XYZ file of C-alpha atoms in Angstrom:
370
model
C -4.325 -38.680 -11.069
C -4.250 -37.934 -14.800
C -3.837 -34.552 -16.387
C -4.224 -33.005 -19.780
C -1.289 -34.078 -21.987
C -0.606 -30.917 -23.910
C 0.136 -28.235 -21.304
C 3.045 -26.077 -22.485
C 6.547 -27.237 -21.425
C 6.711 -24.213 -19.163
C 3.540 -25.096 -17.303
C 4.343 -28.827 -17.196
C 7.584 -28.029 -15.448
C 6.145 -25.780 -12.771
C 5.074 -27.082 -9.329
C 1.458 -26.801 -8.393
C 1.616 -24.333 -5.569
C -0.195 -21.554 -3.734
C 1.957 -18.646 -2.611
C 0.058 -18.311 0.655
C -1.664 -20.936 2.733
C -4.820 -19.218 3.960
C -6.409 -19.593 7.433
C -9.303 -21.434 5.781
C -6.913 -24.166 4.597
C -5.369 -24.453 8.020
C -8.798 -24.792 9.539
C -9.585 -27.619 7.094
C -6.265 -29.347 7.687
C -6.321 -29.105 11.521
C -9.995 -29.255 12.162
C -9.630 -26.226 14.405
C -11.400 -22.863 14.018
C -9.381 -19.667 13.649
C -10.369 -17.370 16.551
C -7.832 -14.622 15.863
C -7.112 -13.949 12.209
C -3.957 -11.915 12.648
C -1.696 -13.503 10.079
C -2.771 -12.323 6.636
C -2.032 -8.586 6.922
C -5.727 -7.808 6.665
C -7.360 -4.861 8.333
C -9.557 -6.400 11.006
C -11.096 -3.023 11.751
C -12.974 -3.276 8.452
C -14.236 -0.687 5.989
C -16.173 2.464 6.749
C -19.955 2.200 7.368
C -20.371 4.504 4.325
C -18.542 1.871 2.248
C -20.775 -0.977 3.430
C -23.802 1.163 2.690
C -22.530 1.880 -0.834
C -22.051 -1.774 -1.463
C -25.559 -2.624 -0.283
C -26.980 0.045 -2.517
C -25.034 -1.234 -5.581
C -26.027 -4.873 -4.922
C -29.376 -4.309 -6.695
C -27.459 -3.654 -9.895
C -25.177 -6.628 -9.694
C -26.809 -8.135 -12.752
C -24.954 -5.577 -14.805
C -21.371 -5.806 -15.965
C -19.050 -3.230 -14.454
C -17.848 -0.418 -16.691
C -14.989 -2.030 -18.607
C -13.064 1.275 -18.698
C -13.340 1.696 -14.965
C -13.876 5.403 -15.772
C -15.397 6.631 -12.496
C -12.790 5.024 -10.296
C -9.861 6.147 -12.449
C -11.285 9.689 -12.426
C -11.688 9.632 -8.638
C -8.207 8.256 -8.077
C -6.721 10.758 -10.432
C -8.392 13.604 -8.560
C -7.317 12.086 -5.247
C -3.713 11.791 -6.276
C -3.396 14.919 -8.433
C -2.906 13.142 -11.757
C -5.205 12.376 -14.693
C -7.317 9.226 -15.136
C -4.897 8.292 -17.911
C -2.170 7.771 -15.322
C -4.170 5.031 -13.558
C -4.699 1.372 -14.376
C -7.074 -0.710 -12.270
C -7.320 -4.473 -11.622
C -8.432 -7.024 -8.985
C -5.768 -6.279 -6.393
C -2.013 -5.812 -6.627
C -1.520 -9.543 -7.146
C -3.380 -9.394 -10.442
C -1.451 -6.238 -11.429
C 1.850 -8.013 -10.757
C 0.878 -10.738 -13.129
C 0.036 -8.191 -15.864
C 3.265 -6.308 -15.258
C 5.337 -9.465 -15.686
C 3.412 -10.383 -18.776
C 4.027 -6.908 -20.274
C 7.787 -6.996 -19.762
C 9.180 -10.554 -19.340
C 9.980 -13.092 -21.945
C 11.007 -16.640 -21.109
C 14.538 -16.650 -19.633
C 14.594 -12.905 -18.900
C 16.183 -11.942 -15.579
C 13.947 -10.393 -12.934
C 15.521 -8.811 -9.812
C 13.855 -8.974 -6.402
C 14.821 -9.339 -2.791
C 15.358 -12.854 -1.294
C 12.342 -13.304 0.908
C 10.197 -10.513 -0.545
C 6.552 -10.852 -1.514
C 6.246 -14.447 -2.926
C 3.273 -13.765 -5.284
C 5.518 -11.653 -7.447
C 7.922 -14.675 -7.791
C 4.934 -16.896 -8.575
C 4.032 -14.672 -11.607
C 7.623 -14.501 -12.753
C 7.879 -18.285 -12.768
C 4.550 -18.537 -14.455
C 5.750 -16.444 -17.450
C 9.118 -18.144 -17.616
C 11.292 -15.386 -16.141
C 14.467 -16.074 -14.243
C 14.573 -14.789 -10.659
C 17.760 -13.020 -9.478
C 17.488 -12.434 -5.763
C 19.357 -10.090 -3.436
C 19.476 -10.775 0.344
C 18.047 -8.227 2.782
C 20.500 -6.016 4.685
C 19.621 -5.183 8.323
C 16.103 -6.535 7.775
C 15.197 -4.291 4.903
C 15.569 -4.427 1.167
C 19.044 -3.611 -0.032
C 18.763 -0.751 -2.536
C 22.419 -0.828 -3.548
C 22.353 -4.593 -3.993
C 19.243 -4.490 -6.110
C 20.761 -1.759 -8.360
C 23.935 -3.704 -8.745
C 21.932 -6.833 -9.676
C 19.857 -4.909 -12.248
C 23.041 -3.516 -13.903
C 24.863 -6.811 -13.819
C 21.986 -8.759 -15.315
C 20.669 -6.094 -17.623
C 17.336 -6.920 -16.069
C 14.156 -5.584 -17.631
C 12.179 -5.695 -14.345
C 12.939 -5.114 -10.639
C 10.549 -5.403 -7.720
C 10.778 -3.285 -4.507
C 8.253 -2.843 -1.814
C 8.066 0.197 0.431
C 6.985 -0.283 3.220
C 8.177 -3.862 3.024
C 6.403 -7.204 3.376
C 7.358 -9.357 5.253
C 9.577 -7.247 7.550
C 7.556 -4.023 7.873
C 10.695 -1.968 7.276
C 10.934 1.075 5.029
C 13.199 3.498 3.230
C 12.877 7.278 3.187
C 11.363 8.887 0.098
C 14.568 10.541 -1.087
C 16.388 7.217 -1.200
C 13.631 5.587 -3.214
C 13.541 8.451 -5.743
C 17.355 8.231 -6.069
C 17.142 4.525 -6.668
C 14.383 4.935 -9.225
C 16.321 7.558 -11.095
C 19.530 5.496 -11.078
C 17.837 2.619 -12.867
C 18.411 2.164 -16.590
C 15.513 3.507 -18.614
C 15.137 -0.078 -19.973
C 14.377 -1.467 -16.565
C 10.891 -1.252 -15.244
C 10.572 -0.844 -11.460
C 7.569 -2.165 -9.533
C 7.325 0.082 -6.490
C 4.802 -1.845 -4.363
C 3.169 0.612 -2.054
C 0.419 -1.578 -0.593
C 1.082 -0.152 2.874
C 1.503 3.478 1.761
C -1.228 4.779 4.099
C 0.203 3.208 7.292
C 3.811 4.349 7.031
C 5.519 7.643 8.087
C 4.979 10.512 5.714
C 8.698 10.757 4.948
C 8.672 7.235 3.507
C 6.327 7.994 0.660
C 7.665 9.746 -2.421
C 5.425 12.438 -3.760
C 3.409 11.572 -6.864
C 5.177 14.357 -8.763
C 8.655 13.012 -8.008
C 8.159 9.944 -10.158
C 5.180 10.510 -12.398
C 7.201 11.494 -15.486
C 9.287 8.321 -15.401
C 7.738 5.677 -17.862
C 9.726 2.807 -16.304
C 8.271 3.257 -12.807
C 4.960 1.646 -11.891
C 3.623 2.246 -8.350
C 1.108 -0.318 -7.221
C -1.447 0.490 -4.457
C -4.470 -1.264 -3.016
C -7.698 -0.883 -1.096
C -6.970 -4.159 0.726
C -4.969 -2.771 3.664
C -5.789 0.579 5.310
C -9.164 0.798 3.539
C -10.213 -2.682 4.869
C -11.340 -4.118 1.580
C -9.023 -7.149 1.032
C -12.001 -9.370 0.040
C -13.225 -6.975 -2.704
C -9.903 -7.099 -4.581
C -9.164 -3.610 -5.950
C -5.691 -2.467 -6.785
C -4.283 0.148 -9.018
C -1.147 1.354 -10.872
C 0.157 4.893 -11.029
C 2.519 5.672 -13.931
C 2.884 7.720 -17.062
C -0.209 7.639 -19.265
C 1.624 5.625 -21.926
C 2.681 2.979 -19.491
C -0.653 2.917 -17.629
C -2.586 2.563 -20.891
C -0.419 -0.463 -21.918
C -2.366 -2.524 -19.421
C -5.455 -2.152 -21.663
C -3.672 -4.473 -24.170
C -3.811 -7.511 -21.782
C -6.118 -6.883 -18.878
C -9.487 -8.538 -18.338
C -11.802 -5.696 -19.245
C -14.646 -7.143 -17.233
C -12.452 -8.220 -14.353
C -13.588 -5.576 -11.859
C -16.966 -6.188 -10.168
C -19.532 -3.524 -9.445
C -19.530 -3.981 -5.675
C -15.742 -3.584 -5.505
C -15.807 -0.484 -7.564
C -18.646 1.063 -5.505
C -16.710 0.210 -2.329
C -13.505 1.841 -3.600
C -15.305 5.026 -4.671
C -17.017 5.343 -1.251
C -13.761 4.576 0.610
C -11.960 7.335 -1.243
C -14.643 9.816 -0.149
C -14.438 8.878 3.507
C -10.955 10.022 4.378
C -12.023 10.838 7.910
C -12.676 7.186 8.514
C -9.348 6.248 6.905
C -7.551 8.521 9.341
C -9.409 6.936 12.258
C -8.448 3.451 11.178
C -4.820 4.341 10.600
C -4.758 5.602 14.177
C -6.135 2.171 15.292
C -3.436 0.428 13.251
C -0.685 2.452 14.889
C -2.100 1.773 18.387
C -2.357 -1.986 17.679
C 1.186 -2.048 16.351
C 2.342 -0.538 19.621
C 0.371 -3.071 21.556
C 1.902 -5.932 19.631
C 5.282 -4.577 20.409
C 4.525 -4.354 24.146
C 3.296 -7.981 24.071
C 6.437 -9.128 22.352
C 8.791 -7.333 24.791
C 6.798 -8.627 27.792
C 7.606 -12.154 26.580
C 11.342 -11.590 25.899
C 10.976 -11.095 22.092
C 12.008 -8.123 20.054
C 9.484 -6.307 17.804
C 11.041 -4.779 14.724
C 10.063 -1.218 13.698
C 7.048 -1.363 11.367
C 5.421 0.951 8.888
C 2.728 -1.573 7.877
C -0.358 -3.092 9.476
C 1.682 -5.903 10.958
C 4.763 -6.338 13.161
C 7.697 -8.662 12.566
C 8.847 -10.056 15.908
C 12.409 -11.377 16.292
C 12.205 -14.663 18.266
C 15.916 -14.639 18.919
C 16.504 -18.065 17.544
C 16.010 -19.796 14.147
C 13.284 -20.672 11.695
C 12.404 -23.916 13.391
C 11.747 -22.092 16.633
C 9.666 -19.457 14.893
C 7.705 -22.233 13.139
C 7.069 -23.890 16.474
C 5.557 -20.625 17.824
C 3.369 -20.249 14.713
C 2.121 -23.846 15.135
C 1.689 -23.469 18.922
C -0.390 -20.330 18.537
C -2.576 -22.079 15.933
C -3.374 -24.733 18.645
C -5.004 -21.834 20.486
C -6.882 -20.796 17.313
C -4.521 -17.898 16.577
C -3.413 -17.542 12.980
C -0.079 -15.753 12.340
C 2.620 -16.176 9.734
C 6.404 -16.066 9.376
C 8.840 -15.049 6.611
C 9.811 -18.117 4.509
C 13.489 -17.383 3.959
C 16.443 -17.433 6.415
C 17.557 -15.323 8.273
C 14.249 -13.489 8.041
C 12.435 -16.607 9.181
C 13.732 -16.159 12.701
C 10.778 -13.798 12.962
C 7.072 -14.296 13.404
C 4.674 -11.802 11.815
C 1.548 -10.588 13.634
C -1.067 -8.483 11.920
C -3.011 -5.843 13.740
C -6.521 -6.688 14.826
C -9.402 -5.670 17.038
C -9.298 -5.849 20.843
C -10.605 -9.361 21.177
C -8.054 -10.836 18.841
C -5.179 -8.954 20.413
C -6.246 -10.174 23.806
C -6.265 -13.781 22.635
C -2.704 -13.318 21.313
C -1.549 -11.671 24.521
C -2.915 -14.526 26.541
C -1.671 -17.379 24.402
C 1.850 -16.275 23.531
C 3.428 -16.803 26.973
C 1.723 -20.221 27.196
C 3.248 -21.280 23.886
C 6.672 -19.937 24.817
C 6.607 -21.799 28.063
C 6.023 -25.113 26.316
C 9.035 -24.439 24.063
C 11.412 -23.374 26.724
């Protein structure tokens, strides 16, 4: 198959890859329908009825471009968080924001510090802009703050990535430790504090907005994809100082946000009662996943997210066999991609019917692997 002959040397040298293989691709490859979609860390409980109503109402105006300044949503987020609209930047999900952050900070060859096995889309963007990844292994199944700080100082890295709560392990650090880490960083190192699961973790794991808002080298990324149930609408945002947040205006796609996604996010922010209800369902489903794991001789790890990492007690090959075996029953789950984390499987929360399918199929799969 031929390709254009004048791609840049950087692009020509990169593999053609997708950080995540979606359930749709697995369905196409295997010719088998996904019956339980509990592998992508989505919120199967869905958005609030008020959000769906807002999207239907907005649909009649879909012929219009969205406000390129995202003014209403930045104002609403600022009011919700106790900051100004100038402290907020908005894009099509955290994944898009990560690409913008790397573009803002990283030149070809520059070192970028992250955890070995952490969110792979960040690594995808670093590679795409020519950065050099410097990875630090997890310690006790969570990101190693001391190791990350040592790597930043050793490499004089301009960018470090840290997720709290963590994907793929579901682990977390307390707020005081995160603030201490952020304040110990050199002023010339930008920290991505990925808080995609901020609504589902314990209160003591989330630093207050005031504790970090004056630090221009800290960007906190959040999303409507998880607790708010809007993964398909793609809405994420950055919280930082006004100067740092406004730097995104230099490179972002000003018409990148669509009207339905903006209407959905505005309605979701207003319906905090529904958010509290869904977070309760997420907590209950996490506990159920843990009970299912223990009933089958597996060990669920503590989780502050909308998924549970389950220690299979063996290696990555065994975990992969469980993932593949469950897919034969139409159950889509995932696993971390790096040893020793890949001894685990990862199961997202879901509604009753999908949890029941997982509970029924898991012992059957394990029996075939015994």
